[in-house]
Amino acid sequence: MVRIRVLVVDDHRIFAESLAAALAAEPDVDVSAAGSGPAALRCLERAVAEGRRFDVLLVDADLGAAAGGAVPAQREPGSGPPPAADGIALVAGVRVSHPGVRTVVLAERDDPRRAALALQAGASGWVAKDCSLSRLLAVIRGVLREETHLPPALLTGVLRELTAARKHRTDSERLVESLTPREHEVLRCMVAGLGRKDVAARLFLSPHTVRTHMQNVLGKLGVHSTLAAVALARRAGVRPADLAGDVVERSGQLA
């Protein structure tokens, strides 16, 4: 019998333990629980080291909210990753560090916008916390077959959110394409978090010249701050400057 290894990630201890116990009663399911994002990542790493990888993560959408007493605030698209405590941020991190693991978000309420964000972060499903065990097991087995699961009532709203996000990205891409190659290079440095002096040193330009380029970038992108420019650049898929790779490349050129 092929066994499915599931990790429940929820800081509501009673819920996590109850869900883990229910899943553990299934003959083909092995289940563990973690009470936070960092604890979940440690479990994943330990499993890899021991040669017993997890197949599916069940992640609380509001992970970390219990400590603060409120659900993490919704964030504007492209404003950077959500707080580390947020379940959707954990989904994004797992997609990068453990791409073979499927994630399903468990939510207390339907929220098309957050469900869309979860899918964009790499989740394979969004399921109500009060769904039946049979429904949850069907989702777990489904995502292992590369299926995506959403409550039918959320489909229209999620599709609308994803369509809007795509249009927003397309508009941002069009603005970024208006930049000159040098301005694009400066923007990548901005996305990497470099200040004016660091950009100048990296590109072998004077701070005054970098200031002019930055002003041109803001003007062409139609924004009024570096933070807004970086947010728009991320929406457009602009990658941050590879500082380490650049050092190696320039060292080779000097040699």
PDB file of C-alpha atoms in Angstrom:
ATOM      1  CA  MET A   1       0.000   0.000   0.000  1.00  0.00           C
ATOM      2  CA  VAL A   2       1.316   3.426  -0.981  1.00  0.00           C
ATOM      3  CA  ARG A   3       1.138   5.679   2.064  1.00  0.00           C
ATOM      4  CA  ILE A   4       0.484   9.414   1.896  1.00  0.00           C
ATOM      5  CA  ARG A   5       2.564  11.531   4.255  1.00  0.00           C
ATOM      6  CA  VAL A   6       0.672  14.616   5.423  1.00  0.00           C
ATOM      7  CA  LEU A   7       1.868  17.514   7.570  1.00  0.00           C
ATOM      8  CA  VAL A   8      -0.798  19.639   9.294  1.00  0.00           C
ATOM      9  CA  VAL A   9       0.427  23.195   9.943  1.00  0.00           C
ATOM     10  CA  ASP A  10      -1.862  25.093  12.304  1.00  0.00           C
ATOM     11  CA  ASP A  11      -1.189  27.046  15.493  1.00  0.00           C
ATOM     12  CA  HIS A  12      -4.637  26.222  16.880  1.00  0.00           C
ATOM     13  CA  ARG A  13      -3.475  23.179  18.847  1.00  0.00           C
ATOM     14  CA  ILE A  14      -6.855  21.557  19.481  1.00  0.00           C
ATOM     15  CA  PHE A  15      -7.872  21.795  15.824  1.00  0.00           C
ATOM     16  CA  ALA A  16      -4.484  20.549  14.603  1.00  0.00           C
ATOM     17  CA  GLU A  17      -4.469  17.585  16.968  1.00  0.00           C
ATOM     18  CA  SER A  18      -8.074  16.666  16.141  1.00  0.00           C
ATOM     19  CA  LEU A  19      -7.447  16.830  12.407  1.00  0.00           C
ATOM     20  CA  ALA A  20      -4.212  14.857  12.701  1.00  0.00           C
ATOM     21  CA  ALA A  21      -5.980  12.158  14.737  1.00  0.00           C
ATOM     22  CA  ALA A  22      -8.803  11.891  12.185  1.00  0.00           C
ATOM     23  CA  LEU A  23      -6.387  11.588   9.273  1.00  0.00           C
ATOM     24  CA  ALA A  24      -4.205   9.087  11.137  1.00  0.00           C
ATOM     25  CA  ALA A  25      -7.189   6.722  11.345  1.00  0.00           C
ATOM     26  CA  GLU A  26      -6.971   6.266   7.558  1.00  0.00           C
ATOM     27  CA  PRO A  27      -4.960   3.139   6.663  1.00  0.00           C
ATOM     28  CA  ASP A  28      -2.973   4.835   3.904  1.00  0.00           C
ATOM     29  CA  VAL A  29      -2.175   8.134   5.656  1.00  0.00           C
ATOM     30  CA  ASP A  30       0.774   9.006   7.898  1.00  0.00           C
ATOM     31  CA  VAL A  31       0.307  12.376   9.561  1.00  0.00           C
ATOM     32  CA  SER A  32       2.386  14.802  11.608  1.00  0.00           C
ATOM     33  CA  ALA A  33       1.612  18.288  12.928  1.00  0.00           C
ATOM     34  CA  ALA A  34       3.522  21.547  13.276  1.00  0.00           C
ATOM     35  CA  GLY A  35       2.399  24.663  15.121  1.00  0.00           C
ATOM     36  CA  SER A  36       4.140  27.331  13.033  1.00  0.00           C
ATOM     37  CA  GLY A  37       5.719  28.053   9.670  1.00  0.00           C
ATOM     38  CA  PRO A  38       9.326  27.689  10.933  1.00  0.00           C
ATOM     39  CA  ALA A  39       8.406  24.426  12.674  1.00  0.00           C
ATOM     40  CA  ALA A  40       6.872  23.142   9.436  1.00  0.00           C
ATOM     41  CA  LEU A  41      10.006  23.981   7.451  1.00  0.00           C
ATOM     42  CA  ARG A  42      12.126  22.164  10.044  1.00  0.00           C
ATOM     43  CA  CYS A  43       9.863  19.114   9.719  1.00  0.00           C
ATOM     44  CA  LEU A  44      10.252  19.179   5.942  1.00  0.00           C
ATOM     45  CA  GLU A  45      14.039  19.444   6.137  1.00  0.00           C
ATOM     46  CA  ARG A  46      14.262  16.669   8.715  1.00  0.00           C
ATOM     47  CA  ALA A  47      12.076  14.431   6.580  1.00  0.00           C
ATOM     48  CA  VAL A  48      14.284  15.006   3.544  1.00  0.00           C
ATOM     49  CA  ALA A  49      17.410  14.189   5.584  1.00  0.00           C
ATOM     50  CA  GLU A  50      15.786  10.954   6.778  1.00  0.00           C
ATOM     51  CA  GLY A  51      14.597   9.981   3.302  1.00  0.00           C
ATOM     52  CA  ARG A  52      10.879  10.173   4.137  1.00  0.00           C
ATOM     53  CA  ARG A  53       9.563  13.221   2.349  1.00  0.00           C
ATOM     54  CA  PHE A  54       6.101  14.664   2.978  1.00  0.00           C
ATOM     55  CA  ASP A  55       3.590  14.546   0.152  1.00  0.00           C
ATOM     56  CA  VAL A  56       0.999  17.134   1.232  1.00  0.00           C
ATOM     57  CA  LEU A  57       0.930  20.115   3.593  1.00  0.00           C
ATOM     58  CA  LEU A  58      -2.387  21.255   5.054  1.00  0.00           C
ATOM     59  CA  VAL A  59      -1.733  24.896   5.961  1.00  0.00           C
ATOM     60  CA  ASP A  60      -3.916  27.224   8.015  1.00  0.00           C
ATOM     61  CA  ALA A  61      -4.622  30.316   5.894  1.00  0.00           C
ATOM     62  CA  ASP A  62      -4.451  32.468   9.044  1.00  0.00           C
ATOM     63  CA  LEU A  63      -1.316  30.864  10.446  1.00  0.00           C
ATOM     64  CA  GLY A  64       0.086  33.156  13.137  1.00  0.00           C
ATOM     65  CA  ALA A  65      -3.124  35.136  13.599  1.00  0.00           C
ATOM     66  CA  ALA A  66      -3.898  33.497  16.934  1.00  0.00           C
ATOM     67  CA  ALA A  67      -0.959  35.180  18.616  1.00  0.00           C
ATOM     68  CA  GLY A  68      -1.918  38.621  17.374  1.00  0.00           C
ATOM     69  CA  GLY A  69      -5.632  38.161  17.777  1.00  0.00           C
ATOM     70  CA  ALA A  70      -6.432  39.128  14.190  1.00  0.00           C
ATOM     71  CA  VAL A  71      -6.184  37.792  10.686  1.00  0.00           C
ATOM     72  CA  PRO A  72      -3.101  39.119   8.840  1.00  0.00           C
ATOM     73  CA  ALA A  73      -4.002  42.209   6.838  1.00  0.00           C
ATOM     74  CA  GLN A  74      -4.558  41.773   3.125  1.00  0.00           C
ATOM     75  CA  ARG A  75      -1.715  43.142   1.018  1.00  0.00           C
ATOM     76  CA  GLU A  76      -1.670  44.981  -2.261  1.00  0.00           C
ATOM     77  CA  PRO A  77      -0.509  42.904  -5.251  1.00  0.00           C
ATOM     78  CA  GLY A  78       3.244  43.266  -5.814  1.00  0.00           C
ATOM     79  CA  SER A  79       3.861  44.832  -2.402  1.00  0.00           C
ATOM     80  CA  GLY A  80       6.280  42.079  -1.513  1.00  0.00           C
ATOM     81  CA  PRO A  81       5.840  38.780   0.269  1.00  0.00           C
ATOM     82  CA  PRO A  82       3.297  38.539   3.048  1.00  0.00           C
ATOM     83  CA  PRO A  83       4.482  38.314   6.652  1.00  0.00           C
ATOM     84  CA  ALA A  84       6.397  35.131   7.477  1.00  0.00           C
ATOM     85  CA  ALA A  85       3.626  34.047   9.858  1.00  0.00           C
ATOM     86  CA  ASP A  86       0.982  34.073   7.133  1.00  0.00           C
ATOM     87  CA  GLY A  87      -0.020  30.692   5.754  1.00  0.00           C
ATOM     88  CA  ILE A  88       0.127  31.906   2.166  1.00  0.00           C
ATOM     89  CA  ALA A  89       3.725  33.016   2.676  1.00  0.00           C
ATOM     90  CA  LEU A  90       4.543  29.520   3.910  1.00  0.00           C
ATOM     91  CA  VAL A  91       2.969  28.080   0.740  1.00  0.00           C
ATOM     92  CA  ALA A  92       5.232  30.291  -1.373  1.00  0.00           C
ATOM     93  CA  GLY A  93       8.301  29.308   0.629  1.00  0.00           C
ATOM     94  CA  VAL A  94       7.538  25.603   0.343  1.00  0.00           C
ATOM     95  CA  ARG A  95       7.062  25.908  -3.409  1.00  0.00           C
ATOM     96  CA  VAL A  96      10.644  27.198  -3.668  1.00  0.00           C
ATOM     97  CA  SER A  97      12.375  24.989  -1.095  1.00  0.00           C
ATOM     98  CA  HIS A  98      10.328  21.777  -1.543  1.00  0.00           C
ATOM     99  CA  PRO A  99       8.711  21.918  -5.004  1.00  0.00           C
ATOM    100  CA  GLY A 100       7.588  18.287  -4.852  1.00  0.00           C
ATOM    101  CA  VAL A 101       5.303  18.918  -1.867  1.00  0.00           C
ATOM    102  CA  ARG A 102       1.656  19.769  -2.602  1.00  0.00           C
ATOM    103  CA  THR A 103       0.011  22.364  -0.358  1.00  0.00           C
ATOM    104  CA  VAL A 104      -3.650  22.779   0.508  1.00  0.00           C
ATOM    105  CA  VAL A 105      -4.839  25.860   2.396  1.00  0.00           C
ATOM    106  CA  LEU A 106      -7.409  25.396   5.172  1.00  0.00           C
ATOM    107  CA  ALA A 107      -9.623  28.449   5.674  1.00  0.00           C
ATOM    108  CA  GLU A 108     -12.315  29.435   8.141  1.00  0.00           C
ATOM    109  CA  ARG A 109     -14.152  31.540   5.548  1.00  0.00           C
ATOM    110  CA  ASP A 110     -14.437  31.891   1.789  1.00  0.00           C
ATOM    111  CA  ASP A 111     -12.285  34.703   0.463  1.00  0.00           C
ATOM    112  CA  PRO A 112     -11.784  34.832  -3.327  1.00  0.00           C
ATOM    113  CA  ARG A 113      -8.921  37.300  -3.123  1.00  0.00           C
ATOM    114  CA  ARG A 114      -6.900  35.308  -0.621  1.00  0.00           C
ATOM    115  CA  ALA A 115      -7.733  32.065  -2.407  1.00  0.00           C
ATOM    116  CA  ALA A 116      -6.373  33.586  -5.625  1.00  0.00           C
ATOM    117  CA  LEU A 117      -3.230  34.684  -3.779  1.00  0.00           C
ATOM    118  CA  ALA A 118      -2.839  31.161  -2.416  1.00  0.00           C
ATOM    119  CA  LEU A 119      -3.043  29.667  -5.907  1.00  0.00           C
ATOM    120  CA  GLN A 120      -0.539  32.217  -7.197  1.00  0.00           C
ATOM    121  CA  ALA A 121       1.773  31.294  -4.300  1.00  0.00           C
ATOM    122  CA  GLY A 122       1.653  27.658  -5.384  1.00  0.00           C
ATOM    123  CA  ALA A 123      -1.231  26.083  -3.446  1.00  0.00           C
ATOM    124  CA  SER A 124      -3.094  23.224  -5.081  1.00  0.00           C
ATOM    125  CA  GLY A 125      -6.285  23.765  -3.144  1.00  0.00           C
ATOM    126  CA  TRP A 126      -8.365  25.933  -0.812  1.00  0.00           C
ATOM    127  CA  VAL A 127     -10.654  24.020   1.547  1.00  0.00           C
ATOM    128  CA  ALA A 128     -13.004  25.054   4.343  1.00  0.00           C
ATOM    129  CA  LYS A 129     -11.863  23.988   7.799  1.00  0.00           C
ATOM    130  CA  ASP A 130     -15.317  22.622   8.546  1.00  0.00           C
ATOM    131  CA  CYS A 131     -15.477  20.390   5.474  1.00  0.00           C
ATOM    132  CA  SER A 132     -16.038  16.676   5.976  1.00  0.00           C
ATOM    133  CA  LEU A 133     -13.140  14.290   6.409  1.00  0.00           C
ATOM    134  CA  SER A 134     -14.158  12.461   3.222  1.00  0.00           C
ATOM    135  CA  ARG A 135     -14.020  15.748   1.286  1.00  0.00           C
ATOM    136  CA  LEU A 136     -10.590  16.593   2.702  1.00  0.00           C
ATOM    137  CA  LEU A 137      -9.253  13.140   1.850  1.00  0.00           C
ATOM    138  CA  ALA A 138     -10.597  13.525  -1.688  1.00  0.00           C
ATOM    139  CA  VAL A 139      -8.735  16.823  -2.012  1.00  0.00           C
ATOM    140  CA  ILE A 140      -5.515  15.336  -0.615  1.00  0.00           C
ATOM    141  CA  ARG A 141      -5.630  12.475  -3.091  1.00  0.00           C
ATOM    142  CA  GLY A 142      -6.678  14.800  -5.891  1.00  0.00           C
ATOM    143  CA  VAL A 143      -3.777  17.240  -5.525  1.00  0.00           C
ATOM    144  CA  LEU A 144      -1.381  14.283  -5.693  1.00  0.00           C
ATOM    145  CA  ARG A 145      -2.874  13.652  -9.147  1.00  0.00           C
ATOM    146  CA  GLU A 146      -1.982  17.259 -10.071  1.00  0.00           C
ATOM    147  CA  GLU A 147      -5.589  18.456  -9.609  1.00  0.00           C
ATOM    148  CA  THR A 148      -6.521  21.894  -8.266  1.00  0.00           C
ATOM    149  CA  HIS A 149      -9.395  22.023  -5.789  1.00  0.00           C
ATOM    150  CA  LEU A 150     -11.577  25.017  -4.943  1.00  0.00           C
ATOM    151  CA  PRO A 151     -15.077  25.242  -3.450  1.00  0.00           C
ATOM    152  CA  PRO A 152     -17.545  25.754  -6.340  1.00  0.00           C
ATOM    153  CA  ALA A 153     -18.856  28.952  -4.709  1.00  0.00           C
ATOM    154  CA  LEU A 154     -15.375  30.483  -4.965  1.00  0.00           C
ATOM    155  CA  LEU A 155     -14.649  29.682  -8.606  1.00  0.00           C
ATOM    156  CA  THR A 156     -16.144  32.809 -10.160  1.00  0.00           C
ATOM    157  CA  GLY A 157     -14.538  35.148  -7.651  1.00  0.00           C
ATOM    158  CA  VAL A 158     -11.126  33.481  -7.917  1.00  0.00           C
ATOM    159  CA  LEU A 159     -11.195  33.578 -11.724  1.00  0.00           C
ATOM    160  CA  ARG A 160     -12.093  37.261 -11.566  1.00  0.00           C
ATOM    161  CA  GLU A 161      -9.182  37.925  -9.196  1.00  0.00           C
ATOM    162  CA  LEU A 162      -6.716  35.981 -11.332  1.00  0.00           C
ATOM    163  CA  THR A 163      -7.873  37.783 -14.488  1.00  0.00           C
ATOM    164  CA  ALA A 164      -7.488  41.171 -12.793  1.00  0.00           C
ATOM    165  CA  ALA A 165      -4.044  40.205 -11.519  1.00  0.00           C
ATOM    166  CA  ARG A 166      -2.993  39.183 -15.019  1.00  0.00           C
ATOM    167  CA  LYS A 167      -4.205  42.482 -16.493  1.00  0.00           C
ATOM    168  CA  HIS A 168      -2.368  44.382 -13.760  1.00  0.00           C
ATOM    169  CA  ARG A 169       0.787  42.409 -14.577  1.00  0.00           C
ATOM    170  CA  THR A 170       0.409  43.098 -18.298  1.00  0.00           C
ATOM    171  CA  ASP A 171       0.082  46.838 -17.693  1.00  0.00           C
ATOM    172  CA  SER A 172       3.156  46.750 -15.449  1.00  0.00           C
ATOM    173  CA  GLU A 173       5.145  44.814 -18.049  1.00  0.00           C
ATOM    174  CA  ARG A 174       4.262  47.428 -20.672  1.00  0.00           C
ATOM    175  CA  LEU A 175       5.584  50.232 -18.446  1.00  0.00           C
ATOM    176  CA  VAL A 176       8.798  48.356 -17.676  1.00  0.00           C
ATOM    177  CA  GLU A 177       9.367  47.788 -21.383  1.00  0.00           C
ATOM    178  CA  SER A 178       9.501  51.577 -21.836  1.00  0.00           C
ATOM    179  CA  LEU A 179      12.757  51.748 -19.848  1.00  0.00           C
ATOM    180  CA  THR A 180      16.152  51.966 -21.496  1.00  0.00           C
ATOM    181  CA  PRO A 181      18.583  49.072 -20.848  1.00  0.00           C
ATOM    182  CA  ARG A 182      20.467  51.178 -18.287  1.00  0.00           C
ATOM    183  CA  GLU A 183      17.254  52.225 -16.537  1.00  0.00           C
ATOM    184  CA  HIS A 184      16.179  48.576 -16.425  1.00  0.00           C
ATOM    185  CA  GLU A 185      19.507  47.690 -14.837  1.00  0.00           C
ATOM    186  CA  VAL A 186      18.992  50.410 -12.232  1.00  0.00           C
ATOM    187  CA  LEU A 187      15.484  49.098 -11.562  1.00  0.00           C
ATOM    188  CA  ARG A 188      16.834  45.589 -10.959  1.00  0.00           C
ATOM    189  CA  CYS A 189      19.228  47.056  -8.420  1.00  0.00           C
ATOM    190  CA  MET A 190      16.312  48.804  -6.738  1.00  0.00           C
ATOM    191  CA  VAL A 191      14.409  45.506  -6.603  1.00  0.00           C
ATOM    192  CA  ALA A 192      17.485  43.957  -4.969  1.00  0.00           C
ATOM    193  CA  GLY A 193      17.211  46.582  -2.235  1.00  0.00           C
ATOM    194  CA  LEU A 194      20.279  48.645  -3.150  1.00  0.00           C
ATOM    195  CA  GLY A 195      20.431  52.331  -2.279  1.00  0.00           C
ATOM    196  CA  ARG A 196      21.707  55.059  -4.579  1.00  0.00           C
ATOM    197  CA  LYS A 197      25.351  54.823  -3.474  1.00  0.00           C
ATOM    198  CA  ASP A 198      25.382  51.040  -3.760  1.00  0.00           C
ATOM    199  CA  VAL A 199      23.836  51.198  -7.219  1.00  0.00           C
ATOM    200  CA  ALA A 200      26.459  53.727  -8.252  1.00  0.00           C
ATOM    201  CA  ALA A 201      29.274  51.505  -7.010  1.00  0.00           C
ATOM    202  CA  ARG A 202      27.861  48.414  -8.658  1.00  0.00           C
ATOM    203  CA  LEU A 203      27.283  50.039 -12.053  1.00  0.00           C
ATOM    204  CA  PHE A 204      30.412  52.218 -11.949  1.00  0.00           C
ATOM    205  CA  LEU A 205      28.344  55.403 -12.204  1.00  0.00           C
ATOM    206  CA  SER A 206      28.332  58.615 -10.215  1.00  0.00           C
ATOM    207  CA  PRO A 207      25.612  58.990  -7.540  1.00  0.00           C
ATOM    208  CA  HIS A 208      24.297  61.986  -9.471  1.00  0.00           C
ATOM    209  CA  THR A 209      23.892  59.887 -12.640  1.00  0.00           C
ATOM    210  CA  VAL A 210      22.155  57.132 -10.659  1.00  0.00           C
ATOM    211  CA  ARG A 211      19.822  59.727  -9.142  1.00  0.00           C
ATOM    212  CA  THR A 212      18.886  60.889 -12.649  1.00  0.00           C
ATOM    213  CA  HIS A 213      18.256  57.306 -13.785  1.00  0.00           C
ATOM    214  CA  MET A 214      16.100  56.630 -10.731  1.00  0.00           C
ATOM    215  CA  GLN A 215      14.033  59.753 -11.370  1.00  0.00           C
ATOM    216  CA  ASN A 216      13.572  58.672 -14.990  1.00  0.00           C
ATOM    217  CA  VAL A 217      12.490  55.199 -13.842  1.00  0.00           C
ATOM    218  CA  LEU A 218       9.895  56.636 -11.454  1.00  0.00           C
ATOM    219  CA  GLY A 219       8.599  58.973 -14.128  1.00  0.00           C
ATOM    220  CA  LYS A 220       8.248  56.292 -16.805  1.00  0.00           C
ATOM    221  CA  LEU A 221       6.584  53.889 -14.387  1.00  0.00           C
ATOM    222  CA  GLY A 222       4.201  56.601 -13.226  1.00  0.00           C
ATOM    223  CA  VAL A 223       5.011  56.206  -9.517  1.00  0.00           C
ATOM    224  CA  HIS A 224       6.292  58.564  -6.855  1.00  0.00           C
ATOM    225  CA  SER A 225       8.488  56.404  -4.634  1.00  0.00           C
ATOM    226  CA  THR A 226      11.103  53.679  -4.794  1.00  0.00           C
ATOM    227  CA  LEU A 227       8.789  51.312  -2.913  1.00  0.00           C
ATOM    228  CA  ALA A 228       6.045  51.795  -5.493  1.00  0.00           C
ATOM    229  CA  ALA A 229       8.536  51.260  -8.327  1.00  0.00           C
ATOM    230  CA  VAL A 230       9.740  48.020  -6.750  1.00  0.00           C
ATOM    231  CA  ALA A 231       6.152  46.812  -6.246  1.00  0.00           C
ATOM    232  CA  LEU A 232       5.331  47.487  -9.902  1.00  0.00           C
ATOM    233  CA  ALA A 233       8.571  45.829 -11.029  1.00  0.00           C
ATOM    234  CA  ARG A 234       7.733  42.692  -9.072  1.00  0.00           C
ATOM    235  CA  ARG A 235       4.292  42.557 -10.646  1.00  0.00           C
ATOM    236  CA  ALA A 236       5.997  42.729 -14.037  1.00  0.00           C
ATOM    237  CA  GLY A 237       8.301  39.866 -13.131  1.00  0.00           C
ATOM    238  CA  VAL A 238      11.492  41.940 -12.921  1.00  0.00           C
ATOM    239  CA  ARG A 239      14.161  39.893 -11.185  1.00  0.00           C
ATOM    240  CA  PRO A 240      16.476  41.503  -8.641  1.00  0.00           C
ATOM    241  CA  ALA A 241      20.062  42.064  -9.683  1.00  0.00           C
ATOM    242  CA  ASP A 242      22.176  38.977  -9.022  1.00  0.00           C
ATOM    243  CA  LEU A 243      24.810  40.604  -6.855  1.00  0.00           C
ATOM    244  CA  ALA A 244      26.891  37.493  -6.242  1.00  0.00           C
ATOM    245  CA  GLY A 245      26.840  36.477  -9.898  1.00  0.00           C
ATOM    246  CA  ASP A 246      27.740  40.012 -10.923  1.00  0.00           C
ATOM    247  CA  VAL A 247      30.815  39.999  -8.685  1.00  0.00           C
ATOM    248  CA  VAL A 248      31.995  36.748 -10.244  1.00  0.00           C
ATOM    249  CA  GLU A 249      31.321  38.025 -13.750  1.00  0.00           C
ATOM    250  CA  ARG A 250      33.143  41.316 -13.207  1.00  0.00           C
ATOM    251  CA  SER A 251      36.055  39.526 -11.536  1.00  0.00           C
ATOM    252  CA  GLY A 252      36.373  37.360 -14.615  1.00  0.00           C
ATOM    253  CA  GLN A 253      36.310  40.408 -16.864  1.00  0.00           C
ATOM    254  CA  LEU A 254      39.049  42.092 -14.829  1.00  0.00           C
ATOM    255  CA  ALA A 255      41.155  38.958 -14.988  1.00  0.00           C
TER     256      ALA A 255
END
